[in-house]
Short mmCIF file of C-alpha atoms and ligand atoms in Angstrom, two decimals:
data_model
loop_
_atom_site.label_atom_id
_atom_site.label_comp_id
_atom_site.label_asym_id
_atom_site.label_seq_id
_atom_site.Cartn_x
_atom_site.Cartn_y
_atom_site.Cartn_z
CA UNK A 1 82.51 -76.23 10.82
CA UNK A 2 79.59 -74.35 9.13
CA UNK A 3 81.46 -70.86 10.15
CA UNK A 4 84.99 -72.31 8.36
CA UNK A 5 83.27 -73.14 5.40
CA UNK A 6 81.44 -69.87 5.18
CA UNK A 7 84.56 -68.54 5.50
CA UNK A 8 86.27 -70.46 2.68
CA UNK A 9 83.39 -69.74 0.25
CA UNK A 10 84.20 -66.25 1.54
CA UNK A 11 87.81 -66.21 0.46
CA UNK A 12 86.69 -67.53 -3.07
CA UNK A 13 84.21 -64.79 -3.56
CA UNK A 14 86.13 -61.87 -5.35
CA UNK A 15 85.73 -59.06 -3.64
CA UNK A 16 83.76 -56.17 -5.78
CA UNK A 17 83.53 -52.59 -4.74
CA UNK A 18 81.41 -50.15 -7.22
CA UNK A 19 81.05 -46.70 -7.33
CA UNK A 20 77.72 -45.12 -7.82
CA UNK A 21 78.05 -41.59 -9.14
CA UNK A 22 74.73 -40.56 -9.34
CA UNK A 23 73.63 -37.27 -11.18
CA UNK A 24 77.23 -36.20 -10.59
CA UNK A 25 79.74 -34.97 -13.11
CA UNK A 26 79.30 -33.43 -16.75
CA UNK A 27 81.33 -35.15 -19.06
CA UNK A 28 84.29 -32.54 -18.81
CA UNK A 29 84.25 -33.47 -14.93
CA UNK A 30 83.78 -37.29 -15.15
CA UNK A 31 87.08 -37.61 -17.06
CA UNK A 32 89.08 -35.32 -14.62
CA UNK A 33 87.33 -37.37 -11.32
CA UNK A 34 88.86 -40.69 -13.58
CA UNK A 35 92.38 -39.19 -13.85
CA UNK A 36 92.40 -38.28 -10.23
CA UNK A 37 90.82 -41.51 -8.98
CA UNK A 38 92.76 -43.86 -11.12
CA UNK A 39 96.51 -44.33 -9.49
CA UNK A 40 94.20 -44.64 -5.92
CA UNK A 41 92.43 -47.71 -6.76
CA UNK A 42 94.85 -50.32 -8.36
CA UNK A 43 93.93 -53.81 -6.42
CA UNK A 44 94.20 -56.58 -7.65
CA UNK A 45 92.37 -58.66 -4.99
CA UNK A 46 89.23 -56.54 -6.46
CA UNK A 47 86.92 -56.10 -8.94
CA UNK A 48 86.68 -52.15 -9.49
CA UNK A 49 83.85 -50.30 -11.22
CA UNK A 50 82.83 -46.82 -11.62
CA UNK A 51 78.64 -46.65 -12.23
CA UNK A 52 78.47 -43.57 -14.04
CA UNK A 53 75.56 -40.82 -15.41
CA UNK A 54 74.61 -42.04 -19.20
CA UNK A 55 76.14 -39.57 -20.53
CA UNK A 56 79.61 -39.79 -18.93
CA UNK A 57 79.79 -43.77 -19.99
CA UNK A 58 81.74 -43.33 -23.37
CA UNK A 59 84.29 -40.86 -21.81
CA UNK A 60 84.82 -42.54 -18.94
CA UNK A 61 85.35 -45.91 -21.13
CA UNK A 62 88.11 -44.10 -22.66
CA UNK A 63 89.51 -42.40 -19.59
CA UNK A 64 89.99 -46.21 -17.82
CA UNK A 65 91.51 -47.68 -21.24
CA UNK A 66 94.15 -50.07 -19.64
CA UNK A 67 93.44 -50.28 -16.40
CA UNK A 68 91.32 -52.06 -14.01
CA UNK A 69 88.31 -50.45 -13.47
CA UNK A 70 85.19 -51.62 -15.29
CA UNK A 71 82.12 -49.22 -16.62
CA UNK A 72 78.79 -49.29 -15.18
CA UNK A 73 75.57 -47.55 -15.86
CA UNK A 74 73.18 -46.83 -13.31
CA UNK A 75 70.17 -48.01 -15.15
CA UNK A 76 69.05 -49.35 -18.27
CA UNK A 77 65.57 -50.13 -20.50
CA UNK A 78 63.89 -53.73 -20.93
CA UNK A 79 63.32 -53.76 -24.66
CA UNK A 80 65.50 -53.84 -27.05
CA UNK A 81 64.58 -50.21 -28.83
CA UNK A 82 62.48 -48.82 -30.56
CA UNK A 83 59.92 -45.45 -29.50
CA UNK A 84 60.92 -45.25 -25.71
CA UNK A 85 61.73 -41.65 -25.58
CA UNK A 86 64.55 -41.14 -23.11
CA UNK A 87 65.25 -44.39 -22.59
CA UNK A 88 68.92 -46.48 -23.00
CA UNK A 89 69.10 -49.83 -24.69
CA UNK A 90 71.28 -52.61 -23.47
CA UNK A 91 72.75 -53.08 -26.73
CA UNK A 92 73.61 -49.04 -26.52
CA UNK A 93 75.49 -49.54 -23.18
CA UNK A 94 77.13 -52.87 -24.25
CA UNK A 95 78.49 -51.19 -27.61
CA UNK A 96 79.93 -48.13 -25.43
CA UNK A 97 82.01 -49.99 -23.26
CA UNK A 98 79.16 -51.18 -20.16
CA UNK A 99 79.97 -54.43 -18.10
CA UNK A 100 77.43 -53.90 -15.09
CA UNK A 101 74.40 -52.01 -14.78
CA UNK A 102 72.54 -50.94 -11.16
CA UNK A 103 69.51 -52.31 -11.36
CA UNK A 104 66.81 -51.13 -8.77
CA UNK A 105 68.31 -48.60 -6.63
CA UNK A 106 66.28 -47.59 -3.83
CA UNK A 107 66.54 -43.86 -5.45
CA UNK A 108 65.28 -45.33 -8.74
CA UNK A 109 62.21 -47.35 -6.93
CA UNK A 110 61.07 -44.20 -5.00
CA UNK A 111 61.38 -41.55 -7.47
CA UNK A 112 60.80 -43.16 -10.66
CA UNK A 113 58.46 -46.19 -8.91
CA UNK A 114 60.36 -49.00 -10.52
CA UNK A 115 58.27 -52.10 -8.91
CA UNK A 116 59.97 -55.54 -8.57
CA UNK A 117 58.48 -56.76 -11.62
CA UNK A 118 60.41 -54.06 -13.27
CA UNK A 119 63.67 -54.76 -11.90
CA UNK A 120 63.28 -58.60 -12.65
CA UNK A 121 62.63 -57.77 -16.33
CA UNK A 122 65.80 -55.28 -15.93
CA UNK A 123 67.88 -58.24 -14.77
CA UNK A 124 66.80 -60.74 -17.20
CA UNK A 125 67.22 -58.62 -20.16
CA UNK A 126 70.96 -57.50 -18.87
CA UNK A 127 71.92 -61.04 -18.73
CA UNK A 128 70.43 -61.18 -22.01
CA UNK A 129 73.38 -58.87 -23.35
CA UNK A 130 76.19 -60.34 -21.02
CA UNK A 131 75.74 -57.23 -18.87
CA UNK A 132 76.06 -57.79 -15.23
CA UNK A 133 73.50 -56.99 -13.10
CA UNK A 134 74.05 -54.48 -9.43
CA UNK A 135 70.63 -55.39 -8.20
CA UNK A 136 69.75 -53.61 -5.07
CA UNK A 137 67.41 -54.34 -2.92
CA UNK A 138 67.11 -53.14 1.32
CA UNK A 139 64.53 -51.56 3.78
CA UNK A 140 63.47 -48.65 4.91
CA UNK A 141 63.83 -47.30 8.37
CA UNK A 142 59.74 -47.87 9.07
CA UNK A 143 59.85 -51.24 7.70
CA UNK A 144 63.41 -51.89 9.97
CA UNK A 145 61.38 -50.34 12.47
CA UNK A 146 58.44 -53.07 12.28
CA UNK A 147 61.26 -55.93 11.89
CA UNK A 148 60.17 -56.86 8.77
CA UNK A 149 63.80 -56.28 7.43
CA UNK A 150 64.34 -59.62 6.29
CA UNK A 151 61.04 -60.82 4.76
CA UNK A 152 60.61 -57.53 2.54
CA UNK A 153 64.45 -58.11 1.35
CA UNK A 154 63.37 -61.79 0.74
CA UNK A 155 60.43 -60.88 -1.71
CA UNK A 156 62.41 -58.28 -3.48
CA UNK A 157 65.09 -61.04 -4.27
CA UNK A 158 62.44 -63.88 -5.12
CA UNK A 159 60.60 -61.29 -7.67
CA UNK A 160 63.97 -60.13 -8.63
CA UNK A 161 64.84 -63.80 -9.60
CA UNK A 162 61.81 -65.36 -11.44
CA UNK A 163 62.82 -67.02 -14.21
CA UNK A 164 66.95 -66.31 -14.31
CA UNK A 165 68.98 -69.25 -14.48
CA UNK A 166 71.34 -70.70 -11.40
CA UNK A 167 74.28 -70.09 -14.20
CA UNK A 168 72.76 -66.89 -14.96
CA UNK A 169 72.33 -66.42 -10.79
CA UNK A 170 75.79 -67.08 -9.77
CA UNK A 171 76.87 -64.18 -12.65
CA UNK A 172 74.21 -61.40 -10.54
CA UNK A 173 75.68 -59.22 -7.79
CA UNK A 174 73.36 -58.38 -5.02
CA UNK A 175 73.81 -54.86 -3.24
CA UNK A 176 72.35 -54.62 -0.02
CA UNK A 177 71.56 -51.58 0.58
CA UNK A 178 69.21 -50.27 3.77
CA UNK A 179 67.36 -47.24 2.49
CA UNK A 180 68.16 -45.45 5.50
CA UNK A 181 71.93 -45.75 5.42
CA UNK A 182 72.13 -44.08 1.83
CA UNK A 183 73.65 -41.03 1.52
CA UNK A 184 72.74 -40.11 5.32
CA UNK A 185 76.23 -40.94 6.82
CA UNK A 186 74.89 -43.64 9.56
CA UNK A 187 76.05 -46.76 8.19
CA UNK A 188 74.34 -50.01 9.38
CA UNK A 189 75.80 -51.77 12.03
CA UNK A 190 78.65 -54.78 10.51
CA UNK A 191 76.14 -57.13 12.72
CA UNK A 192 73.15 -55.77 10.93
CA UNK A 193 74.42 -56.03 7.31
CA UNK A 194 76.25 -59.09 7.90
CA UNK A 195 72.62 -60.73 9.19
CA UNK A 196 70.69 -59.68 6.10
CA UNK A 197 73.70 -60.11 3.66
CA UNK A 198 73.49 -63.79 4.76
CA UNK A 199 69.64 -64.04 4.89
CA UNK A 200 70.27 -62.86 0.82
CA UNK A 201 72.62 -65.52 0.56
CA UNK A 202 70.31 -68.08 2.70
CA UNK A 203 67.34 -66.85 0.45
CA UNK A 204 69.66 -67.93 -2.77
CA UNK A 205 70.02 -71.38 -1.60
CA UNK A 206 66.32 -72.27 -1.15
CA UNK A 207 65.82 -70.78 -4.74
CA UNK A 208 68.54 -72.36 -6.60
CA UNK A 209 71.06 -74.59 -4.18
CA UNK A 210 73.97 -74.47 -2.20
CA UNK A 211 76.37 -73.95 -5.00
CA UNK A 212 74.69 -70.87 -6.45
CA UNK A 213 74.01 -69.50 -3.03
CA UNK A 214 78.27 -69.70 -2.25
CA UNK A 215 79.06 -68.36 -5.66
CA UNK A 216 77.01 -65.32 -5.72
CA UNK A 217 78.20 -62.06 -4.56
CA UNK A 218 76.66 -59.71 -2.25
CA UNK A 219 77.28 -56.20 -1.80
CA UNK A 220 76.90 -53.48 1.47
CA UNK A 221 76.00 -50.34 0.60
CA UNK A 222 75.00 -47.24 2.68
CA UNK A 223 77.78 -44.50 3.73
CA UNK A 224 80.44 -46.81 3.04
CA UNK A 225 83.52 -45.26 3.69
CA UNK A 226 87.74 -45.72 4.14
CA UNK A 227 87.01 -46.02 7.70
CA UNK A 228 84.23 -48.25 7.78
CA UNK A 229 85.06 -50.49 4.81
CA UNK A 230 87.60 -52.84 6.61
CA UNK A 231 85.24 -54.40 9.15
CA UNK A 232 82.10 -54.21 6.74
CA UNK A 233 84.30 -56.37 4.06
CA UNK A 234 85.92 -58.73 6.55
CA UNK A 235 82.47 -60.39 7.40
CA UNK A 236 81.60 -63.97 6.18
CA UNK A 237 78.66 -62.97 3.17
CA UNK A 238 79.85 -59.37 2.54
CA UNK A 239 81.63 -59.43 -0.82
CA UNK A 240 82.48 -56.19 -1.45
CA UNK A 241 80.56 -52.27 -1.17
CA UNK A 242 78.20 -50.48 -3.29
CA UNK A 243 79.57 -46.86 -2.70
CA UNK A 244 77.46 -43.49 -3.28
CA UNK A 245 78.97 -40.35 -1.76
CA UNK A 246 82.54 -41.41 -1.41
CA UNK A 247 83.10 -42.93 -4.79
CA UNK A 248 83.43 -39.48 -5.65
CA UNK A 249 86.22 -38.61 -3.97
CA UNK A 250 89.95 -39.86 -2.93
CA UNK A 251 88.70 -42.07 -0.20
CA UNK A 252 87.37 -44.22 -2.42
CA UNK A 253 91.26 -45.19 -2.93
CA UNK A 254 90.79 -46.35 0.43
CA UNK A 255 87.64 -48.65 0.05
CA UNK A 256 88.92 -50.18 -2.32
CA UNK A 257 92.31 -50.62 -0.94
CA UNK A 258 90.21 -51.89 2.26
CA UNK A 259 92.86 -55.11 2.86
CA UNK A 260 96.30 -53.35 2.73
C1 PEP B 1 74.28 -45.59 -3.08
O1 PEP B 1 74.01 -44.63 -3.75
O2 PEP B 1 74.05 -46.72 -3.52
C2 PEP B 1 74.89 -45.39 -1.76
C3 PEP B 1 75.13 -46.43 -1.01
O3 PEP B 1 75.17 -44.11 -1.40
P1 PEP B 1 76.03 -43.63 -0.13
O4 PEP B 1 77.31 -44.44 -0.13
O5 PEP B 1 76.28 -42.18 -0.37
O6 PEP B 1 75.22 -43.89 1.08
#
């Protein structure tokens, strides 16, 4: 009974499958990658976005005019402007074209030692501006190693969450994302992202309540590809893929063509 209705919330949840570029492509490149990518990832069944380098946003807004992939950025400031030297604005990514924003990628917590409180200010202040939040959150091998997987993922979502709304919750996507399945090619097992996609979702409920927990959206992401895509997708709490490495290239077509 509880696995049918898992399922049902499962089939409700649209699927969304992101790219996340990186610090790939100038400009000049990001609109030619657009051109190529675009007739490969028409899907209805999906949401579609390309997270793309700040300075790529406002030709790549252009470049997906009339179809149906969304923009993303792949990070954004807390305040609202003013003398934060190299920083962006959400009301400068909104006004180019932005509808999600990555919010705490493992890259950006490492090299750039954005804490949780950071990230939680992040979120609020995207939902602030009506930009949706990519909020990632995952282990690294040491902590796997210790099997303390599940509480650290836990905390990062509670700190992540302080103070947003359950309307403002359901909105959030979550991307799962174990630190040592990015960008190395050894994707997690579907067993092992399906347990701590669901421990996210389990994690949701005890915040808010069951209907936030069934409405929210929670990603996979770690050397996602065409081949691996299917299986990850087709398990009860995985909504969808946050993809690095092969967003970049045709198979990303594939990912997001995952069901056909
Ligand atoms: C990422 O950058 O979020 C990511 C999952 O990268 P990759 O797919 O290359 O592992």
């Amino acid at each position: 009974m509880r696995r049918a209705l898992q399922m049902e919330d499962n089939m409700a949840r649209k699927k969304i499958i992101a790219g996340n570029w990186k610090m790939n492509m100038t400009p000049t490149e990001a609109v030619a990658l657009v051109n190529e990518l675009k007739p490969l990832v028409g899907n209805d069944d999906v949401d579609v976005v390309f997270c793309v380098p700040a300075i790529d946003i406002i030709p790549v807004a252009e470049a997906v005019k009339g179809t149906n992939i969304k923009v993303g950025a792949e990070n954004m400031y807390y305040e609202e402007k003013g003398a934060y030297t190299g920083e962006i604005s959400p009301n400068m990514l909104k006004d180019a074209g932005v509808a999600y924003v990555i919010i705490g990628h493992s890259e950006r917590r490492e090299y750039f030692k954005e804490t949780d409180e950071i990230v939680n200010k992040k979120v609020l202040k995207a939902l602030e501006h009506g930009i949706t939040p990519i909020l990632c959150c995952g282990e690294s091998l040491t902590q796997r190693e210790q099997g303390i997987t599940i509480d650290w993922v836990r905390q990062q979502i509670k700190i992540a969450f302080q103070n947003v709304t359950a309307d403002q919750a359901k909105t959030v996507v979550i991307a799962y994302e174990p630190i040592w399945a990015i960008g190395t090619g050894k994707v997690a097992t579907t067993e092992q992202a399906q347990e701590v996609c669901a421990a996210i979702r389990v994690c949701i409920g005890e915040i808010y309540d069951e209907a936030t927990a069934a409405a929210i959206r929670i990603q996979y992401g770690g050397s996602v590809s065409g081949a691996s895509a299917p299986e990850l997708f087709a398990q009860a709490d995985i909504d969808g893929g946050l993809v690095g490495g092969a967003s970049l290239k045709p198979d990303f077509g594939k990912i997001v063509n995952y069901n056909k």
